[in-house]
Short mmCIF file of C-alpha atoms and ligand atoms in Angstrom, two decimals:
data_model
loop_
_atom_site.label_atom_id
_atom_site.label_comp_id
_atom_site.label_asym_id
_atom_site.label_seq_id
_atom_site.Cartn_x
_atom_site.Cartn_y
_atom_site.Cartn_z
CA MET A 825 5.38 -25.69 -1.04
CA LYS A 826 3.02 -25.94 -2.34
CA PHE A 827 -1.04 -24.60 -1.83
CA ASP A 828 -4.34 -24.33 -3.65
CA SER A 829 -4.06 -20.51 -3.82
CA VAL A 830 -1.21 -18.84 -2.99
CA ILE A 831 -2.39 -14.51 -1.48
CA ILE A 832 0.44 -11.74 -1.89
CA GLY A 833 -0.16 -8.97 0.22
CA GLY A 834 -2.19 -9.19 3.55
CA GLY A 835 -4.02 -5.85 3.87
CA LEU A 836 -7.67 -5.56 4.15
CA SER A 837 -8.69 -7.01 0.73
CA GLY A 838 -6.59 -10.20 0.76
CA LEU A 839 -7.19 -10.65 3.87
CA LEU A 840 -11.06 -11.07 3.14
CA CYS A 841 -9.98 -12.94 -0.28
CA GLY A 842 -8.00 -15.74 1.88
CA LEU A 843 -10.37 -16.13 4.76
CA ARG A 844 -13.28 -16.94 1.57
CA LEU A 845 -11.07 -19.15 -0.37
CA ALA A 846 -10.18 -20.77 3.16
CA ARG A 847 -13.31 -20.90 4.48
CA ALA A 848 -14.61 -22.88 1.62
CA GLY A 849 -12.41 -25.73 2.14
CA ARG A 850 -9.04 -24.80 -0.21
CA HIS A 851 -5.24 -24.26 0.96
CA CYS A 852 -4.24 -20.40 1.41
CA ALA A 853 -1.01 -19.10 2.08
CA ILE A 854 -0.69 -15.02 2.36
CA ILE A 855 2.61 -13.26 1.84
CA SER A 856 3.17 -10.39 3.04
CA SER A 857 5.74 -8.05 3.44
CA GLY A 858 4.51 -5.76 6.61
CA GLN A 859 1.70 -3.14 7.42
CA SER A 860 -1.43 -2.09 5.94
CA ALA A 861 -3.77 0.57 5.22
CA LEU A 862 -5.48 -0.46 8.10
CA HIS A 863 -2.30 0.15 9.78
CA PHE A 864 -3.82 3.07 8.87
CA SER A 865 -7.16 3.28 8.74
CA SER A 866 -9.89 6.27 9.48
CA GLY A 867 -12.10 3.51 11.53
CA SER A 868 -14.55 3.99 9.09
CA LEU A 869 -14.65 2.13 5.33
CA ASP A 870 -16.17 3.82 2.64
CA LEU A 871 -17.98 1.84 -0.30
CA LEU A 872 -19.41 4.96 -2.65
CA GLY A 873 -18.84 8.05 -1.43
CA ALA A 874 -19.61 10.38 -4.76
CA LEU A 875 -19.81 8.96 -8.80
CA PRO A 876 -17.04 10.01 -11.02
CA ASP A 877 -18.52 12.89 -12.59
CA GLY A 878 -18.67 14.19 -8.34
CA SER A 879 -22.97 13.25 -7.71
CA VAL A 880 -22.97 12.98 -4.01
CA VAL A 881 -24.03 9.77 -3.24
CA GLU A 882 -26.23 8.48 -0.57
CA ASN A 883 -27.07 5.38 -1.41
CA PRO A 884 -24.71 2.83 -2.86
CA VAL A 885 -26.17 0.46 -3.71
CA GLU A 886 -28.75 2.32 -6.19
CA ALA A 887 -25.94 4.75 -6.95
CA VAL A 888 -23.89 1.57 -8.59
CA LYS A 889 -26.10 1.14 -11.97
CA ALA A 890 -25.44 5.09 -12.51
CA LEU A 891 -21.66 4.40 -11.35
CA SER A 892 -21.47 1.89 -14.53
CA GLU A 893 -22.74 3.85 -16.96
CA GLN A 894 -20.15 6.68 -15.69
CA ALA A 895 -17.32 4.40 -15.54
CA PRO A 896 -17.60 0.87 -17.37
CA GLU A 897 -13.94 -0.19 -16.35
CA HIS A 898 -13.97 0.59 -12.44
CA PRO A 899 -13.49 -1.71 -10.25
CA TYR A 900 -17.26 -2.61 -9.35
CA SER A 901 -18.51 -2.54 -12.93
CA LYS A 902 -16.69 -5.69 -13.40
CA ILE A 903 -18.63 -6.96 -10.61
CA GLY A 904 -21.50 -6.70 -11.48
CA VAL A 905 -24.63 -3.36 -10.80
CA GLU A 906 -26.47 -6.95 -9.47
CA ARG A 907 -23.93 -9.00 -7.48
CA PHE A 908 -21.93 -5.32 -5.62
CA GLY A 909 -24.95 -5.02 -2.63
CA ALA A 910 -24.98 -8.70 -1.90
CA LEU A 911 -20.92 -8.65 -2.00
CA ALA A 912 -20.94 -5.53 0.29
CA ASP A 913 -23.25 -7.31 2.48
CA GLU A 914 -21.62 -10.39 2.63
CA ALA A 915 -18.39 -8.58 3.44
CA ALA A 916 -19.44 -6.40 6.41
CA ALA A 917 -20.88 -10.20 8.36
CA LEU A 918 -17.78 -11.53 7.54
CA LEU A 919 -15.55 -8.19 9.00
CA SER A 920 -18.66 -8.12 12.41
CA GLU A 921 -18.05 -11.83 12.12
CA ALA A 922 -14.28 -11.98 12.10
CA GLY A 923 -14.28 -10.13 15.85
CA GLY A 924 -14.02 -6.15 13.79
CA LYS A 925 -17.08 -5.05 14.57
CA VAL A 926 -18.75 -2.44 12.41
CA GLU A 927 -21.58 -0.73 11.97
CA GLY A 928 -23.46 1.07 8.69
CA THR A 929 -25.23 -0.78 5.61
CA SER A 930 -25.39 -0.35 2.35
CA LEU A 931 -28.10 1.06 1.44
CA GLN A 932 -27.55 4.70 3.55
CA ASN A 933 -24.25 5.88 3.84
CA HIS A 934 -24.16 7.39 7.16
CA TYR A 935 -21.24 10.49 8.59
CA ARG A 936 -18.05 9.60 10.72
CA LEU A 937 -16.32 12.79 12.99
CA THR A 938 -12.30 13.00 10.95
CA PRO A 939 -9.38 14.11 13.07
CA MET A 940 -10.26 18.11 12.19
CA GLY A 941 -14.12 17.62 13.05
CA THR A 942 -15.02 17.57 9.94
CA PHE A 943 -18.50 14.96 8.82
CA LYS A 944 -17.36 13.23 6.41
CA PRO A 945 -19.50 9.94 4.62
CA THR A 946 -19.08 6.37 4.92
CA TRP A 947 -20.54 2.60 4.85
CA LEU A 948 -18.71 1.22 7.61
CA THR A 949 -17.77 2.31 11.48
CA MET A 950 -16.42 0.51 14.15
CA ASP A 951 -17.69 0.02 17.16
CA GLY A 952 -17.18 2.59 19.38
CA TYR A 953 -16.57 5.95 17.22
CA VAL A 954 -18.77 9.17 16.85
CA ARG A 955 -21.19 9.03 14.05
CA SER A 956 -23.88 10.49 13.05
CA ASP A 957 -26.74 10.51 10.25
CA ASN A 958 -27.43 14.01 9.32
CA ARG A 959 -23.68 15.13 10.15
CA VAL A 960 -24.86 16.64 12.84
CA LEU A 961 -23.61 14.94 16.79
CA ALA A 962 -26.38 13.98 18.80
CA TRP A 963 -25.51 15.48 21.38
CA LYS A 964 -25.65 19.01 22.66
CA HIS A 965 -23.02 19.36 24.97
CA VAL A 966 -19.43 17.47 25.14
CA ALA A 967 -16.69 17.02 27.52
CA LEU A 968 -13.42 15.81 25.17
CA PHE A 969 -10.67 14.63 27.10
CA ASN A 970 -7.67 13.89 25.37
CA ALA A 971 -4.26 12.68 26.42
CA GLU A 972 -1.44 14.86 28.17
CA GLY A 973 1.78 15.59 25.77
CA PHE A 974 -0.28 12.99 22.86
CA LEU A 975 0.03 14.95 19.92
CA ASP A 976 -1.68 12.80 17.11
CA PHE A 977 -4.69 14.45 18.00
CA TYR A 978 -5.95 18.49 17.75
CA PRO A 979 -8.53 18.69 19.99
CA GLN A 980 -9.21 22.64 19.14
CA PHE A 981 -10.17 21.55 15.65
CA ILE A 982 -12.69 19.46 16.93
CA ALA A 983 -14.32 21.95 19.07
CA ASP A 984 -14.28 24.58 16.98
CA GLU A 985 -16.20 22.85 14.20
CA LEU A 986 -18.46 21.19 17.03
CA ARG A 987 -19.02 24.15 17.96
CA LYS A 988 -19.87 25.95 14.43
CA THR A 989 -23.14 23.38 14.57
CA GLY A 990 -23.70 24.59 17.09
CA ILE A 991 -22.35 21.85 20.35
CA GLU A 992 -21.12 23.05 23.26
CA CYS A 993 -17.89 21.10 23.26
CA GLU A 994 -15.10 21.79 26.83
CA LEU A 995 -11.66 20.13 26.13
CA HIS A 996 -9.71 18.61 28.99
CA THR A 997 -6.03 16.95 29.14
CA PHE A 998 -6.02 13.34 31.60
CA ASN A 999 -2.34 12.40 32.75
CA MET A 1000 -2.05 9.71 34.58
CA ALA A 1001 0.82 7.28 36.44
CA ALA A 1002 1.23 4.36 34.26
CA LEU A 1003 1.58 7.02 31.21
CA GLU A 1004 5.10 8.23 32.38
CA THR A 1005 6.29 5.33 31.29
CA VAL A 1006 5.89 6.37 27.84
CA ARG A 1007 6.41 9.60 28.18
CA ARG A 1008 9.86 9.28 29.41
CA ASN A 1009 10.71 9.68 25.53
CA PRO A 1010 8.08 12.34 23.69
CA THR A 1011 8.88 9.94 20.31
CA GLU A 1012 6.52 7.06 21.51
CA MET A 1013 3.83 9.41 22.73
CA ARG A 1014 2.12 7.31 19.83
CA SER A 1015 -1.52 6.13 19.83
CA SER A 1016 -0.67 2.20 19.89
CA ASN A 1017 1.81 2.32 22.63
CA ILE A 1018 -1.05 4.53 25.03
CA ALA A 1019 -3.66 1.94 24.12
CA ARG A 1020 -1.27 -0.23 25.42
CA ILE A 1021 -1.65 0.98 28.39
CA PHE A 1022 -5.50 1.01 28.43
CA ASP A 1023 -5.74 -2.60 27.77
CA CYS A 1024 -5.37 -2.99 31.67
CA ASP A 1025 -8.51 -2.52 33.59
CA GLU A 1026 -6.74 -0.74 36.70
CA ASN A 1027 -5.52 1.66 33.98
CA LEU A 1028 -8.75 1.91 32.02
CA ASP A 1029 -10.81 2.57 35.55
CA GLU A 1030 -8.07 4.89 36.91
CA LEU A 1031 -9.37 7.43 33.25
CA ALA A 1032 -13.17 6.38 34.36
CA ARG A 1033 -12.73 8.59 37.79
CA ILE A 1034 -10.55 11.47 36.10
CA ILE A 1035 -13.26 11.78 33.77
CA LYS A 1036 -16.13 11.27 36.51
CA ALA A 1037 -14.41 13.91 37.97
CA GLU A 1038 -14.12 16.65 35.50
CA MET A 1039 -16.93 15.52 33.07
CA GLY A 1040 -19.20 18.24 34.62
CA ASP A 1041 -22.77 18.01 33.00
CA CYS A 1042 -22.14 16.94 29.76
CA GLU A 1043 -24.05 14.65 28.08
CA ALA A 1044 -21.49 12.59 27.01
CA VAL A 1045 -17.50 12.26 26.86
CA LEU A 1046 -14.89 12.09 23.10
CA LEU A 1047 -12.02 10.36 23.69
CA PRO A 1048 -8.82 10.32 21.35
CA ALA A 1049 -9.55 6.39 19.87
CA LEU A 1050 -6.89 5.12 21.80
CA LEU A 1051 -8.42 2.62 24.66
CA GLY A 1052 -6.68 -0.48 24.23
CA ILE A 1053 -5.20 -2.50 21.21
CA GLU A 1054 -6.46 -5.69 22.59
CA ARG A 1055 -8.97 -5.41 24.48
CA THR A 1056 -12.99 -4.42 22.40
CA ASP A 1057 -14.64 -3.40 25.52
CA GLY A 1058 -12.94 0.29 26.81
CA VAL A 1059 -15.82 2.68 24.84
CA ALA A 1060 -18.25 0.66 26.65
CA ARG A 1061 -16.04 -0.17 30.11
CA LEU A 1062 -15.94 3.84 30.34
CA ALA A 1063 -19.63 4.03 29.57
CA GLU A 1064 -20.29 2.69 32.67
CA LYS A 1065 -17.85 2.95 34.62
CA THR A 1066 -18.57 7.19 34.07
CA GLY A 1067 -22.27 6.52 34.01
CA ARG A 1068 -22.37 8.91 30.56
CA PRO A 1069 -22.08 7.92 26.43
CA VAL A 1070 -18.77 7.52 25.17
CA ALA A 1071 -17.51 7.28 21.50
CA ILE A 1072 -14.08 7.49 20.28
CA VAL A 1073 -12.44 10.41 17.04
CA ALA A 1074 -9.41 8.67 14.82
CA THR A 1075 -6.74 10.18 15.26
CA LEU A 1076 -3.61 10.54 13.17
CA PRO A 1077 -1.69 7.40 12.18
CA PRO A 1078 -1.44 4.86 13.73
CA SER A 1079 -4.89 2.95 14.20
CA VAL A 1080 -5.47 1.24 16.76
CA ASN A 1081 -8.83 -0.11 15.51
CA GLY A 1082 -7.39 -0.56 12.34
CA ILE A 1083 -4.26 -2.72 13.73
CA ARG A 1084 -7.04 -4.64 15.92
CA MET A 1085 -8.59 -5.51 12.97
CA GLN A 1086 -5.89 -6.75 10.94
CA ARG A 1087 -4.97 -8.62 13.89
CA ALA A 1088 -8.67 -10.31 14.24
CA LEU A 1089 -8.42 -10.80 10.50
CA HIS A 1090 -5.22 -12.23 10.62
CA HIS A 1091 -5.93 -14.29 13.57
CA ALA A 1092 -9.83 -15.34 12.15
CA PHE A 1093 -7.95 -16.63 8.23
CA GLU A 1094 -5.35 -18.90 10.78
CA GLN A 1095 -8.11 -20.45 12.69
CA ALA A 1096 -9.92 -21.43 9.28
CA GLY A 1097 -6.82 -23.15 7.83
CA GLY A 1098 -4.57 -20.01 6.68
CA THR A 1099 -0.99 -19.91 6.75
CA TYR A 1100 0.17 -16.74 6.84
CA PHE A 1101 3.70 -15.59 6.06
CA LEU A 1102 4.19 -12.45 7.65
CA GLY A 1103 7.45 -10.30 6.82
CA ASP A 1104 8.33 -11.69 3.65
CA THR A 1105 7.68 -9.98 0.30
CA ALA A 1106 7.36 -12.40 -2.74
CA VAL A 1107 10.17 -10.63 -5.48
CA GLY A 1108 10.35 -13.31 -8.24
CA CYS A 1109 7.66 -15.78 -10.66
CA GLU A 1110 8.37 -18.34 -13.21
CA ARG A 1111 5.78 -18.44 -15.65
CA GLN A 1112 4.55 -20.47 -18.60
CA GLY A 1113 1.97 -20.52 -21.36
CA ASP A 1114 -0.93 -18.40 -19.85
CA LYS A 1115 -0.44 -19.09 -16.17
CA ILE A 1116 1.71 -18.85 -13.30
CA THR A 1117 4.08 -22.02 -12.53
CA ALA A 1118 6.14 -20.50 -8.90
CA LEU A 1119 6.52 -18.02 -7.07
CA TYR A 1120 9.64 -17.23 -5.54
CA THR A 1121 10.21 -14.73 -1.95
CA VAL A 1122 12.96 -13.74 0.21
CA ASN A 1123 13.09 -15.42 2.97
CA HIS A 1124 12.07 -18.51 1.25
CA GLY A 1125 14.58 -18.04 -1.63
CA ASN A 1126 15.34 -20.77 -4.51
CA ILE A 1127 12.27 -22.73 -2.53
CA PRO A 1128 9.26 -21.50 -4.58
CA PHE A 1129 5.26 -21.35 -3.51
CA VAL A 1130 3.61 -23.32 -6.10
CA ALA A 1131 0.04 -23.05 -6.37
CA ASP A 1132 -3.36 -23.41 -8.55
CA ASP A 1133 -4.02 -19.73 -7.91
CA TYR A 1134 -2.74 -16.70 -7.35
CA VAL A 1135 -4.18 -13.86 -5.73
CA LEU A 1136 -2.80 -10.38 -6.35
CA ALA A 1137 -3.37 -7.95 -3.72
CA THR A 1138 -0.44 -5.64 -2.67
CA GLY A 1139 -1.99 -2.19 -2.85
CA SER A 1140 -1.37 0.93 -4.60
CA TYR A 1141 1.58 3.15 -4.23
CA PHE A 1142 1.65 3.11 -0.55
CA SER A 1143 2.47 -0.87 -0.30
CA ARG A 1144 4.32 -0.48 -3.50
CA GLY A 1145 1.78 -2.72 -5.18
CA LEU A 1146 2.41 0.18 -7.66
CA VAL A 1147 5.34 2.12 -7.93
CA ALA A 1148 5.77 5.64 -9.65
CA GLU A 1149 8.97 5.67 -11.83
CA HIS A 1150 10.01 9.34 -13.56
CA ASP A 1151 8.16 8.39 -16.70
CA CYS A 1152 5.87 5.15 -15.94
CA ILE A 1153 4.35 3.47 -13.59
CA LYS A 1154 4.15 -0.28 -12.78
CA GLU A 1155 3.39 -3.34 -11.54
CA PRO A 1156 6.97 -4.62 -9.99
CA LEU A 1157 6.06 -7.95 -9.42
CA PHE A 1158 4.03 -9.70 -12.33
CA GLY A 1159 5.05 -6.70 -14.78
CA LEU A 1160 1.76 -6.70 -15.52
CA ASP A 1161 0.18 -4.19 -17.63
CA VAL A 1162 -0.40 -1.43 -15.70
CA GLU A 1163 -3.16 1.76 -16.85
CA ALA A 1164 -1.85 5.05 -16.76
CA ALA A 1165 -1.75 8.55 -18.53
CA ALA A 1166 1.73 8.67 -21.04
CA GLU A 1167 2.99 11.54 -19.94
CA ARG A 1168 3.48 12.73 -16.18
CA SER A 1169 1.42 15.96 -16.92
CA GLY A 1170 -1.10 14.18 -16.92
CA TRP A 1171 -0.68 12.35 -13.77
CA TYR A 1172 -1.38 15.08 -11.55
CA ASP A 1173 -3.74 18.10 -10.55
CA ARG A 1174 -0.43 20.93 -9.57
CA ASN A 1175 -4.08 21.66 -7.37
CA PHE A 1176 -3.00 19.37 -4.83
CA PHE A 1177 -7.27 19.37 -3.63
CA GLU A 1178 -9.00 18.28 -7.54
CA LYS A 1179 -9.49 14.90 -8.27
CA GLN A 1180 -5.63 13.29 -9.06
CA ALA A 1181 -5.59 11.14 -12.38
CA PHE A 1182 -2.58 8.81 -10.52
CA GLU A 1183 -5.08 8.17 -8.17
CA GLY A 1184 -7.26 6.33 -10.97
CA PHE A 1185 -4.10 4.87 -12.25
CA GLY A 1186 -3.60 0.81 -11.56
CA ILE A 1187 -3.20 -2.95 -12.79
CA LYS A 1188 -5.83 -3.75 -15.68
CA THR A 1189 -7.67 -5.76 -15.59
CA ASP A 1190 -10.80 -8.59 -17.21
CA LYS A 1191 -14.50 -9.14 -15.97
CA THR A 1192 -13.56 -11.90 -14.15
CA LEU A 1193 -10.37 -9.83 -11.73
CA HIS A 1194 -7.47 -12.10 -14.18
CA GLY A 1195 -3.94 -9.64 -14.40
CA LEU A 1196 -3.53 -8.84 -18.44
CA CYS A 1197 0.12 -9.49 -19.40
CA GLY A 1198 1.20 -7.35 -22.84
CA GLY A 1199 -3.02 -7.38 -23.98
CA GLU A 1200 -3.48 -10.99 -22.74
CA ARG A 1201 -4.87 -12.71 -20.00
CA ILE A 1202 -2.97 -14.43 -17.24
CA ALA A 1203 -5.01 -17.73 -16.93
CA ASN A 1204 -4.77 -17.59 -12.73
CA LEU A 1205 -3.72 -14.68 -11.39
CA TYR A 1206 -6.27 -12.26 -9.74
CA VAL A 1207 -5.84 -8.96 -8.63
CA VAL A 1208 -7.88 -7.54 -5.91
CA GLY A 1209 -7.91 -4.09 -3.88
CA ALA A 1210 -5.97 -1.07 -4.19
CA GLY A 1211 -3.92 -1.27 -6.92
CA LEU A 1212 -6.74 -2.19 -9.16
CA ALA A 1213 -6.89 0.70 -12.14
CA GLY A 1214 -10.70 1.71 -13.08
CA PHE A 1215 -11.61 3.80 -9.76
CA ASN A 1216 -10.34 6.70 -8.05
CA PRO A 1217 -10.52 5.67 -3.66
CA LEU A 1218 -10.69 9.78 -2.81
CA ALA A 1219 -12.85 11.93 -4.85
CA GLU A 1220 -14.73 8.56 -5.52
CA GLY A 1221 -14.65 7.79 -0.91
CA CYS A 1222 -15.08 4.10 -2.13
CA GLY A 1223 -10.75 2.66 -0.91
CA ALA A 1224 -12.11 0.29 1.19
CA GLY A 1225 -14.89 -1.30 -0.33
CA VAL A 1226 -13.74 -1.62 -3.13
CA SER A 1227 -10.61 -3.85 -1.92
CA MET A 1228 -13.76 -6.03 0.12
CA LEU A 1229 -15.66 -6.82 -3.06
CA THR A 1230 -12.87 -7.70 -5.42
CA ALA A 1231 -11.16 -10.19 -2.94
CA LEU A 1232 -14.57 -11.52 -2.56
CA HIS A 1233 -15.69 -11.75 -6.63
CA ALA A 1234 -12.17 -13.29 -7.10
CA ALA A 1235 -12.74 -15.74 -4.75
CA ASP A 1236 -15.89 -16.54 -6.04
CA CYS A 1237 -14.59 -16.68 -9.51
CA ILE A 1238 -11.22 -19.01 -8.07
CA LEU A 1239 -14.66 -21.50 -6.69
CA ASN A 1240 -16.56 -21.63 -9.78
CA LYS A 1241 -13.78 -22.59 -11.50
CA GLN A 1242 -13.74 -25.86 -9.39
C1 LIG B 1229 -2.61 5.03 4.65
C2 LIG B 1229 -4.22 5.22 3.54
C3 LIG B 1229 -5.12 5.05 4.56
C4 LIG B 1229 -6.29 4.67 4.09
N1 LIG B 1229 -7.40 5.02 5.26
C5 LIG B 1229 -8.96 4.54 4.89
C6 LIG B 1229 -10.05 4.46 5.44
O1 LIG B 1229 -9.24 4.68 6.44
N2 LIG B 1229 -10.94 4.01 4.38
C7 LIG B 1229 -11.15 3.89 3.84
O2 LIG B 1229 -12.30 3.40 3.12
N3 LIG B 1229 -10.04 3.04 2.64
C8 LIG B 1229 -8.80 3.44 2.82
N4 LIG B 1229 -7.71 4.15 2.30
C9 LIG B 1229 -8.06 3.33 1.00
C10 LIG B 1229 -7.38 1.53 1.16
O3 LIG B 1229 -7.08 1.71 0.34
C11 LIG B 1229 -8.55 0.61 1.65
O4 LIG B 1229 -9.51 0.85 2.71
C12 LIG B 1229 -7.29 -0.27 1.67
O5 LIG B 1229 -7.67 -1.36 3.32
C13 LIG B 1229 -6.73 -1.35 0.84
O6 LIG B 1229 -6.35 -2.58 1.16
P1 LIG B 1229 -5.38 -3.64 0.28
O7 LIG B 1229 -5.58 -4.86 1.04
O8 LIG B 1229 -6.03 -3.58 -1.48
O9 LIG B 1229 -3.42 -3.17 0.27
P2 LIG B 1229 -2.84 -2.08 1.59
O10 LIG B 1229 -3.54 -1.95 2.31
O11 LIG B 1229 -1.77 -1.54 0.83
O12 LIG B 1229 -2.22 -3.61 1.96
C14 LIG B 1229 -1.15 -4.35 1.09
C15 LIG B 1229 -0.43 -5.81 1.68
O13 LIG B 1229 0.46 -5.77 -0.14
C16 LIG B 1229 2.16 -5.63 1.34
N5 LIG B 1229 2.54 -6.13 0.23
C17 LIG B 1229 3.41 -5.10 -1.00
N6 LIG B 1229 3.64 -5.64 -1.77
C18 LIG B 1229 4.34 -6.97 -1.75
C19 LIG B 1229 5.04 -8.24 -2.64
N7 LIG B 1229 5.39 -7.77 -2.93
N8 LIG B 1229 5.59 -9.51 -1.37
C20 LIG B 1229 4.35 -8.85 -0.08
N9 LIG B 1229 3.34 -8.83 0.33
C21 LIG B 1229 4.14 -7.30 -0.30
C22 LIG B 1229 1.94 -4.71 1.35
O14 LIG B 1229 3.36 -4.91 2.79
C23 LIG B 1229 0.13 -4.36 2.08
O15 LIG B 1229 0.78 -5.24 3.60
C24 LIG B 1229 -6.61 3.66 2.99
C25 LIG B 1229 -5.40 4.10 2.24
C26 LIG B 1229 -4.22 4.72 2.42
C27 LIG B 1229 -3.15 4.25 1.60
#
């Protein structure tokens, strides 16, 4: 099978890279094993929340110069300080336009409400979620509803934290006949299954009636993020029917809105002419000199994927883009060079809450994100996303940003080469 570009991994980075290349007229394929980090998303996408030295970042565009001085090997430093803001804006526009509507700006972080009830800085928040410009809720009195028996959401934690900031927060549960079909087996009471119930207007309208009857004189209604897996108007419809502002709060995984964003990007990629091989895994390659000449997958056996360029977007440990063995950390598909501490004792801090070194390990590249093997650049292989070396997604609050910006940067490098 011959393509212009083959992307391995169909999470946020693979999809954005593919979308950009396909829209530019490249004949593109994405091969992806399965779930991505988007299925576990908080509903917000981080760009830059802190510098490597720990200083808090409010304006990512302003802070990226200091970042590149502190961390010259950071993916943002490779992209270039001058390109950072434009690529961030382009990535946000591409997401919104593909159907994953998001709010936020690269010039000022805002705050998202976590499932634990605390506020964390972030860049883009998916439509409908609680967000704040100053770590304080916009309302003084809220009613927080949860589905009876839904255990992946802790209203009490959220209420306790909100009350500490002077917010009056009342807790309610709701039940309805449609929930019984899911509740028959308690392990099925997961956000993605409940959300399907609210894809039906009738069930959403029944929820609106229940809320209206119980919400009292609260200023706004908060709900876990499970208002429909297909629909995007769940929050707006509830607000209209109840006559109060409605906002959603992230649940524990799976993430209904993250799944929806994954689907929207997948759909946009196919609309742009791309081919998505879902449920297939790349397992081997052929290489001649400094070029990959063929890629093999589980489902296609000895039929090779042949392309001018290959993009590795297989994520980090979570998606097996990086594999930690007892004494080394490997990139399993191409055997690319990996940046990691040689001694296992240098991988982690025993204090769980400290910055963990292993989070910063990953695949080495040159400035144009070419993968390296034995120190030699592979001329037609680019690496993007969570598997890259040089950044710490948790400590620096930059996970999604690195995935999105490196995806667009690699796409530019491929297109500029033409
Ligand atoms: C659980 C979790 C939750 C996160 N939540 C957030 C968040 O809320 N906000 C935020 O800013 N950041 C978050 N992050 C950081 C996250 O890394 C990025 O946001 C981003 O979504 C990662 O996208 P990616 O495409 O680089 O990698 P991934 O999303 O990991 O995608 C990699 C894909 O490659 C596929 N794959 C792997 N190996 C192969 C192979 N050999 N062949 C074919 N396919 C393969 C995998 O199946 C997967 O679909 C989270 C990370 C994790 C692990």
